[in-house]
Amino acid sequence: MFHHVLGLTDGVRELARRLAGDTHVVHTPDLYGGRIASTLEDGFELKEEIGDDVLDERVEVAIAECGDELVFAGLSLGVLSAQRLAQSSPAARGALLYEACVPITGEWTFGPWPAGVPVQIHGMDGDEFFAGEGDLDAARGLAASIGPDLGQVFTYAGEDHLFLDSSLPSFDAAATELVVARSRALLDAVG
């Protein structure tokens, strides 16, 4: 599971622990090398400081250590890596995309969705980034293109971004409980 723009926070680690439960292993690579940003703006500055090439290299190193049957997950900015790998890696067995989604058609895309790979996309229906910047539309388009047996979009009432991170003021415990239950269902289904 790839962290959001703030870094690998305690809240991201907690979400991973809850998703893993007693039956799954959830890897949480620290793409920022231990650094944590306190605001979205600081997070984007940190991302730029580290650089996309270094971040991509860290993603590849992390994946090489995880095995050959994976469900790729990402939170917000982390969805870029998770979705790219879900659409391109032969190891992909599923995808959990939290609070972001990239269109599968258009000028900025990772190509077609692979056959047989299930995906869940979760976000708040009033989130300015998820609902307001086209990610929700992209999620619905992806789900429609692969059918309801493989593609699911779940929205939750609210306006908060990063609502799954228990270390942030935007955390929504009730919505997170539903996200975890639904995500565990996908994880259990793919083994």
mmCIF file of C-alpha atoms in Angstrom:
data_model
loop_
_atom_site.group_PDB
_atom_site.id
_atom_site.type_symbol
_atom_site.label_atom_id
_atom_site.label_comp_id
_atom_site.label_asym_id
_atom_site.label_seq_id
_atom_site.Cartn_x
_atom_site.Cartn_y
_atom_site.Cartn_z
ATOM 1 C CA MET A 1 0.000 0.000 0.000
ATOM 2 C CA PHE A 2 1.493 3.284 -1.144
ATOM 3 C CA HIS A 3 1.121 6.246 1.187
ATOM 4 C CA HIS A 4 -0.371 9.632 0.418
ATOM 5 C CA VAL A 5 1.517 12.884 -0.193
ATOM 6 C CA LEU A 6 2.160 13.483 3.517
ATOM 7 C CA GLY A 7 4.267 10.332 3.799
ATOM 8 C CA LEU A 8 4.054 7.101 5.743
ATOM 9 C CA THR A 9 2.126 8.390 8.739
ATOM 10 C CA ASP A 10 1.060 6.389 11.774
ATOM 11 C CA GLY A 11 -2.477 6.547 10.375
ATOM 12 C CA VAL A 12 -1.401 4.874 7.121
ATOM 13 C CA ARG A 13 0.372 2.176 9.131
ATOM 14 C CA GLU A 14 -2.788 1.676 11.217
ATOM 15 C CA LEU A 15 -4.927 1.313 8.094
ATOM 16 C CA ALA A 16 -2.484 -1.282 6.748
ATOM 17 C CA ARG A 17 -2.620 -3.193 10.032
ATOM 18 C CA ARG A 18 -6.424 -3.223 9.921
ATOM 19 C CA LEU A 19 -6.491 -4.370 6.296
ATOM 20 C CA ALA A 20 -4.038 -7.160 7.034
ATOM 21 C CA GLY A 21 -5.915 -8.542 10.017
ATOM 22 C CA ASP A 22 -4.818 -12.078 10.824
ATOM 23 C CA THR A 23 -4.803 -13.389 7.258
ATOM 24 C CA HIS A 24 -3.033 -10.951 4.949
ATOM 25 C CA VAL A 25 0.305 -9.174 4.749
ATOM 26 C CA VAL A 26 0.188 -5.496 3.828
ATOM 27 C CA HIS A 27 3.506 -3.931 2.902
ATOM 28 C CA THR A 28 3.844 -0.175 3.438
ATOM 29 C CA PRO A 29 6.967 1.079 1.685
ATOM 30 C CA ASP A 30 8.215 4.408 2.982
ATOM 31 C CA LEU A 31 8.846 6.321 -0.230
ATOM 32 C CA TYR A 32 9.900 9.462 1.652
ATOM 33 C CA GLY A 33 12.622 7.808 3.740
ATOM 34 C CA GLY A 34 11.031 8.587 7.100
ATOM 35 C CA ARG A 35 10.049 12.154 6.346
ATOM 36 C CA ILE A 36 6.486 13.303 7.080
ATOM 37 C CA ALA A 37 4.832 16.503 5.860
ATOM 38 C CA SER A 38 2.310 18.371 7.990
ATOM 39 C CA THR A 39 0.267 19.941 5.165
ATOM 40 C CA LEU A 40 -0.646 18.976 1.616
ATOM 41 C CA GLU A 41 1.448 21.871 0.309
ATOM 42 C CA ASP A 42 4.474 20.702 2.308
ATOM 43 C CA GLY A 43 3.848 17.173 1.062
ATOM 44 C CA PHE A 44 3.936 18.245 -2.569
ATOM 45 C CA GLU A 45 7.126 20.224 -1.911
ATOM 46 C CA LEU A 46 8.683 17.146 -0.284
ATOM 47 C CA LYS A 47 7.612 14.998 -3.232
ATOM 48 C CA GLU A 48 9.224 17.466 -5.642
ATOM 49 C CA GLU A 49 12.377 17.647 -3.525
ATOM 50 C CA ILE A 50 12.769 13.866 -3.587
ATOM 51 C CA GLY A 51 11.898 13.720 -7.288
ATOM 52 C CA ASP A 52 9.752 11.411 -9.375
ATOM 53 C CA ASP A 53 12.700 9.309 -10.566
ATOM 54 C CA VAL A 54 13.783 8.512 -7.000
ATOM 55 C CA LEU A 55 10.206 7.794 -5.945
ATOM 56 C CA ASP A 56 9.673 5.484 -8.937
ATOM 57 C CA GLU A 57 12.909 3.676 -8.100
ATOM 58 C CA ARG A 58 11.779 3.230 -4.479
ATOM 59 C CA VAL A 59 8.441 1.829 -5.696
ATOM 60 C CA GLU A 60 10.223 -0.733 -7.881
ATOM 61 C CA VAL A 61 12.553 -1.781 -5.039
ATOM 62 C CA ALA A 62 9.592 -2.196 -2.713
ATOM 63 C CA ILE A 63 7.645 -4.297 -5.212
ATOM 64 C CA ALA A 64 10.628 -6.560 -5.868
ATOM 65 C CA GLU A 65 10.590 -7.512 -2.180
ATOM 66 C CA CYS A 66 6.862 -8.345 -2.002
ATOM 67 C CA GLY A 67 6.308 -11.469 -4.072
ATOM 68 C CA ASP A 68 4.587 -12.344 -7.313
ATOM 69 C CA GLU A 69 0.878 -12.221 -6.413
ATOM 70 C CA LEU A 70 -0.122 -8.792 -5.152
ATOM 71 C CA VAL A 71 -3.074 -6.530 -4.578
ATOM 72 C CA PHE A 72 -1.831 -3.005 -5.190
ATOM 73 C CA ALA A 73 -3.266 -0.320 -2.933
ATOM 74 C CA GLY A 74 -2.701 3.412 -2.665
ATOM 75 C CA LEU A 75 -4.033 6.412 -0.810
ATOM 76 C CA SER A 76 -4.564 9.611 -2.794
ATOM 77 C CA LEU A 77 -1.212 10.332 -4.476
ATOM 78 C CA GLY A 78 -0.187 6.721 -3.757
ATOM 79 C CA VAL A 79 -2.925 5.614 -6.154
ATOM 80 C CA LEU A 80 -0.719 6.677 -9.062
ATOM 81 C CA SER A 81 1.787 3.925 -8.250
ATOM 82 C CA ALA A 82 -0.845 1.390 -7.211
ATOM 83 C CA GLN A 83 -2.992 1.848 -10.300
ATOM 84 C CA ARG A 84 -0.018 1.895 -12.673
ATOM 85 C CA LEU A 85 1.213 -1.399 -11.218
ATOM 86 C CA ALA A 86 -2.260 -2.954 -11.156
ATOM 87 C CA GLN A 87 -2.565 -2.175 -14.861
ATOM 88 C CA SER A 88 0.950 -3.234 -15.873
ATOM 89 C CA SER A 89 2.395 -5.825 -13.499
ATOM 90 C CA PRO A 90 1.900 -9.546 -14.101
ATOM 91 C CA ALA A 91 1.826 -9.857 -10.287
ATOM 92 C CA ALA A 92 -1.458 -7.916 -10.070
ATOM 93 C CA ARG A 93 -4.312 -9.854 -8.491
ATOM 94 C CA GLY A 94 -6.380 -6.802 -7.536
ATOM 95 C CA ALA A 95 -6.354 -3.108 -6.690
ATOM 96 C CA LEU A 96 -7.611 -0.946 -3.842
ATOM 97 C CA LEU A 97 -7.668 2.705 -4.835
ATOM 98 C CA TYR A 98 -8.403 5.129 -2.029
ATOM 99 C CA GLU A 99 -9.424 8.733 -2.701
ATOM 100 C CA ALA A 100 -8.103 8.882 -6.270
ATOM 101 C CA CYS A 101 -8.417 7.196 -9.658
ATOM 102 C CA VAL A 102 -6.747 7.737 -13.016
ATOM 103 C CA PRO A 103 -8.926 7.513 -16.157
ATOM 104 C CA ILE A 104 -8.302 4.427 -18.260
ATOM 105 C CA THR A 105 -8.818 6.398 -21.468
ATOM 106 C CA GLY A 106 -7.646 9.829 -22.537
ATOM 107 C CA GLU A 107 -4.332 11.595 -22.711
ATOM 108 C CA TRP A 108 -3.074 10.706 -19.217
ATOM 109 C CA THR A 109 -3.644 7.016 -18.637
ATOM 110 C CA PHE A 110 -1.901 3.745 -17.842
ATOM 111 C CA GLY A 111 -3.720 1.916 -20.635
ATOM 112 C CA PRO A 112 -6.523 -0.645 -20.511
ATOM 113 C CA TRP A 113 -7.516 -2.442 -17.343
ATOM 114 C CA PRO A 114 -6.186 -6.041 -17.281
ATOM 115 C CA ALA A 115 -8.704 -8.859 -17.677
ATOM 116 C CA GLY A 116 -9.768 -10.579 -14.498
ATOM 117 C CA VAL A 117 -8.238 -8.065 -12.056
ATOM 118 C CA PRO A 118 -10.801 -6.723 -9.567
ATOM 119 C CA VAL A 119 -10.674 -3.146 -8.309
ATOM 120 C CA GLN A 120 -12.381 -1.180 -5.588
ATOM 121 C CA ILE A 121 -12.289 2.611 -5.531
ATOM 122 C CA HIS A 122 -13.270 4.440 -2.331
ATOM 123 C CA GLY A 123 -13.744 8.174 -1.720
ATOM 124 C CA MET A 124 -15.963 10.817 -0.185
ATOM 125 C CA ASP A 125 -18.729 12.169 -2.387
ATOM 126 C CA GLY A 126 -17.976 15.795 -1.456
ATOM 127 C CA ASP A 127 -14.156 15.609 -1.443
ATOM 128 C CA GLU A 128 -12.892 18.491 -3.574
ATOM 129 C CA PHE A 129 -10.028 16.371 -4.907
ATOM 130 C CA PHE A 130 -11.797 13.037 -5.435
ATOM 131 C CA ALA A 131 -15.246 14.222 -6.506
ATOM 132 C CA GLY A 132 -14.350 17.716 -7.661
ATOM 133 C CA GLU A 133 -11.319 17.014 -9.862
ATOM 134 C CA GLY A 134 -12.670 14.115 -11.907
ATOM 135 C CA ASP A 135 -11.399 11.102 -9.975
ATOM 136 C CA LEU A 136 -14.897 9.953 -9.098
ATOM 137 C CA ASP A 137 -15.897 10.168 -12.760
ATOM 138 C CA ALA A 138 -12.750 8.222 -13.683
ATOM 139 C CA ALA A 139 -13.611 5.601 -11.054
ATOM 140 C CA ARG A 140 -17.121 5.191 -12.400
ATOM 141 C CA GLY A 141 -15.783 4.944 -15.947
ATOM 142 C CA LEU A 142 -13.281 2.280 -14.939
ATOM 143 C CA ALA A 143 -15.895 0.254 -13.069
ATOM 144 C CA ALA A 144 -18.371 0.497 -15.948
ATOM 145 C CA SER A 145 -15.756 -0.629 -18.457
ATOM 146 C CA ILE A 146 -14.887 -3.830 -16.583
ATOM 147 C CA GLY A 147 -18.323 -4.618 -15.168
ATOM 148 C CA PRO A 148 -19.799 -4.890 -11.689
ATOM 149 C CA ASP A 149 -18.229 -8.262 -10.953
ATOM 150 C CA LEU A 150 -14.752 -6.725 -11.105
ATOM 151 C CA GLY A 151 -15.172 -2.970 -10.654
ATOM 152 C CA GLN A 152 -16.724 -1.381 -7.592
ATOM 153 C CA VAL A 153 -16.942 2.280 -6.611
ATOM 154 C CA PHE A 154 -17.869 3.166 -3.048
ATOM 155 C CA THR A 155 -18.622 6.713 -1.968
ATOM 156 C CA TYR A 156 -19.061 7.963 1.559
ATOM 157 C CA ALA A 157 -20.919 11.045 2.760
ATOM 158 C CA GLY A 158 -18.491 13.838 3.530
ATOM 159 C CA GLU A 159 -16.036 16.371 2.192
ATOM 160 C CA ASP A 160 -12.774 15.261 3.780
ATOM 161 C CA HIS A 161 -9.703 14.172 1.895
ATOM 162 C CA LEU A 162 -7.413 11.623 3.579
ATOM 163 C CA PHE A 163 -10.334 10.416 5.698
ATOM 164 C CA LEU A 164 -8.722 6.984 6.139
ATOM 165 C CA ASP A 165 -5.676 8.285 8.035
ATOM 166 C CA SER A 166 -6.365 8.059 11.768
ATOM 167 C CA SER A 167 -3.458 10.395 12.545
ATOM 168 C CA LEU A 168 -5.117 13.336 10.767
ATOM 169 C CA PRO A 169 -8.025 15.623 11.730
ATOM 170 C CA SER A 170 -9.817 14.523 8.515
ATOM 171 C CA PHE A 171 -10.142 10.939 9.807
ATOM 172 C CA ASP A 172 -13.642 9.470 9.645
ATOM 173 C CA ALA A 173 -13.864 6.366 11.852
ATOM 174 C CA ALA A 174 -17.284 5.189 10.633
ATOM 175 C CA ALA A 175 -16.404 5.506 6.941
ATOM 176 C CA THR A 176 -13.049 3.833 7.532
ATOM 177 C CA GLU A 177 -14.789 0.887 9.182
ATOM 178 C CA LEU A 178 -16.834 0.361 6.001
ATOM 179 C CA VAL A 179 -13.784 0.802 3.767
ATOM 180 C CA VAL A 180 -11.834 -1.791 5.740
ATOM 181 C CA ALA A 181 -14.698 -4.310 5.660
ATOM 182 C CA ARG A 182 -15.230 -3.869 1.918
ATOM 183 C CA SER A 183 -11.507 -3.967 1.181
ATOM 184 C CA ARG A 184 -11.022 -7.111 3.250
ATOM 185 C CA ALA A 185 -13.758 -8.754 1.175
ATOM 186 C CA LEU A 186 -11.708 -8.116 -1.978
ATOM 187 C CA LEU A 187 -8.516 -9.335 -0.289
ATOM 188 C CA ASP A 188 -10.253 -12.501 0.924
ATOM 189 C CA ALA A 189 -11.712 -13.152 -2.536
ATOM 190 C CA VAL A 190 -8.357 -13.016 -4.312
ATOM 191 C CA GLY A 191 -6.649 -15.082 -1.640
#
